[in-house]
Amino acid sequence: MIGRLHHAILDCPDPLALARFYSELLGLPITYRDDDFVVVSTSDRASGLAFQRAPDHRPPTWPDPAVPQQIHFDVMVDDRATAGAAVLALGATKLAGEGVYADPAGHPFCLIPLPGWADPVGARIG
């Protein structure tokens, strides 16, 4: 091993707004924030997702490759329809494709049915 992942970092125009979206989506707290950088993680001592201010951020144009998707997350859900309604209420946008959405900054993510090997998510919806 050469190193250990600290954070996966997404560029966006409003780090706090996007962190709040993912905090609600994943049920994890915001563990660090300043004006230009916000972290969502299990604790302030764990790796997580980070959101960095990029004033000139260009959202991906999924599925058109004119602006590539840059990064995307697969999020396991117990019920795709229920989870889809919940992410739309949080500010996501529905994109082309089954279970495909964009976060408020335009990054695509997929809601995937819970694989047989995974424990139920038991998401708090609403």
PDB file of C-alpha atoms in Angstrom, residues 3 7 12-13 21 29-30 48-49 51 55 66 68-69 74 78-79 92 98 101-103 105 108 115 123 126:
ATOM      1  CA  GLY A   3      -1.392   5.514   0.710  1.00  0.00           C
ATOM      2  CA  HIS A   7     -11.643  12.134   0.645  1.00  0.00           C
ATOM      3  CA  CYS A  12     -19.059  22.564  -7.332  1.00  0.00           C
ATOM      4  CA  PRO A  13     -20.243  26.171  -7.182  1.00  0.00           C
ATOM      5  CA  PHE A  21     -27.676  17.252  -0.323  1.00  0.00           C
ATOM      6  CA  PRO A  29     -23.218  14.367   9.073  1.00  0.00           C
ATOM      7  CA  ILE A  30     -21.281  17.362   7.836  1.00  0.00           C
ATOM      8  CA  GLY A  48     -15.601  10.812   3.288  1.00  0.00           C
ATOM      9  CA  LEU A  49     -16.937  13.000   0.521  1.00  0.00           C
ATOM     10  CA  PHE A  51     -17.022  19.444  -1.788  1.00  0.00           C
ATOM     11  CA  PRO A  55     -16.735  29.087  -9.387  1.00  0.00           C
ATOM     12  CA  ALA A  66     -19.899  17.267 -24.550  1.00  0.00           C
ATOM     13  CA  PRO A  68     -18.076  14.321 -19.387  1.00  0.00           C
ATOM     14  CA  GLN A  69     -19.700  13.076 -16.189  1.00  0.00           C
ATOM     15  CA  ASP A  74     -23.859   4.340  -7.281  1.00  0.00           C
ATOM     16  CA  ASP A  78     -34.146  -0.564  -0.796  1.00  0.00           C
ATOM     17  CA  ASP A  79     -36.782   0.835  -3.165  1.00  0.00           C
ATOM     18  CA  ALA A  92     -31.789  16.261  -7.587  1.00  0.00           C
ATOM     19  CA  GLU A  98     -33.237   4.040 -15.185  1.00  0.00           C
ATOM     20  CA  TYR A 101     -30.139  11.513 -11.417  1.00  0.00           C
ATOM     21  CA  ALA A 102     -27.956  14.601 -11.090  1.00  0.00           C
ATOM     22  CA  ASP A 103     -27.090  16.234  -7.789  1.00  0.00           C
ATOM     23  CA  ALA A 105     -24.344  20.774  -9.016  1.00  0.00           C
ATOM     24  CA  PRO A 108     -24.706  12.223 -12.163  1.00  0.00           C
ATOM     25  CA  PRO A 115     -27.784  -6.293  -4.352  1.00  0.00           C
ATOM     26  CA  ALA A 123     -33.260   4.544   4.753  1.00  0.00           C
ATOM     27  CA  GLY A 126     -38.862  12.096   4.230  1.00  0.00           C
TER      28      GLY A 126
END
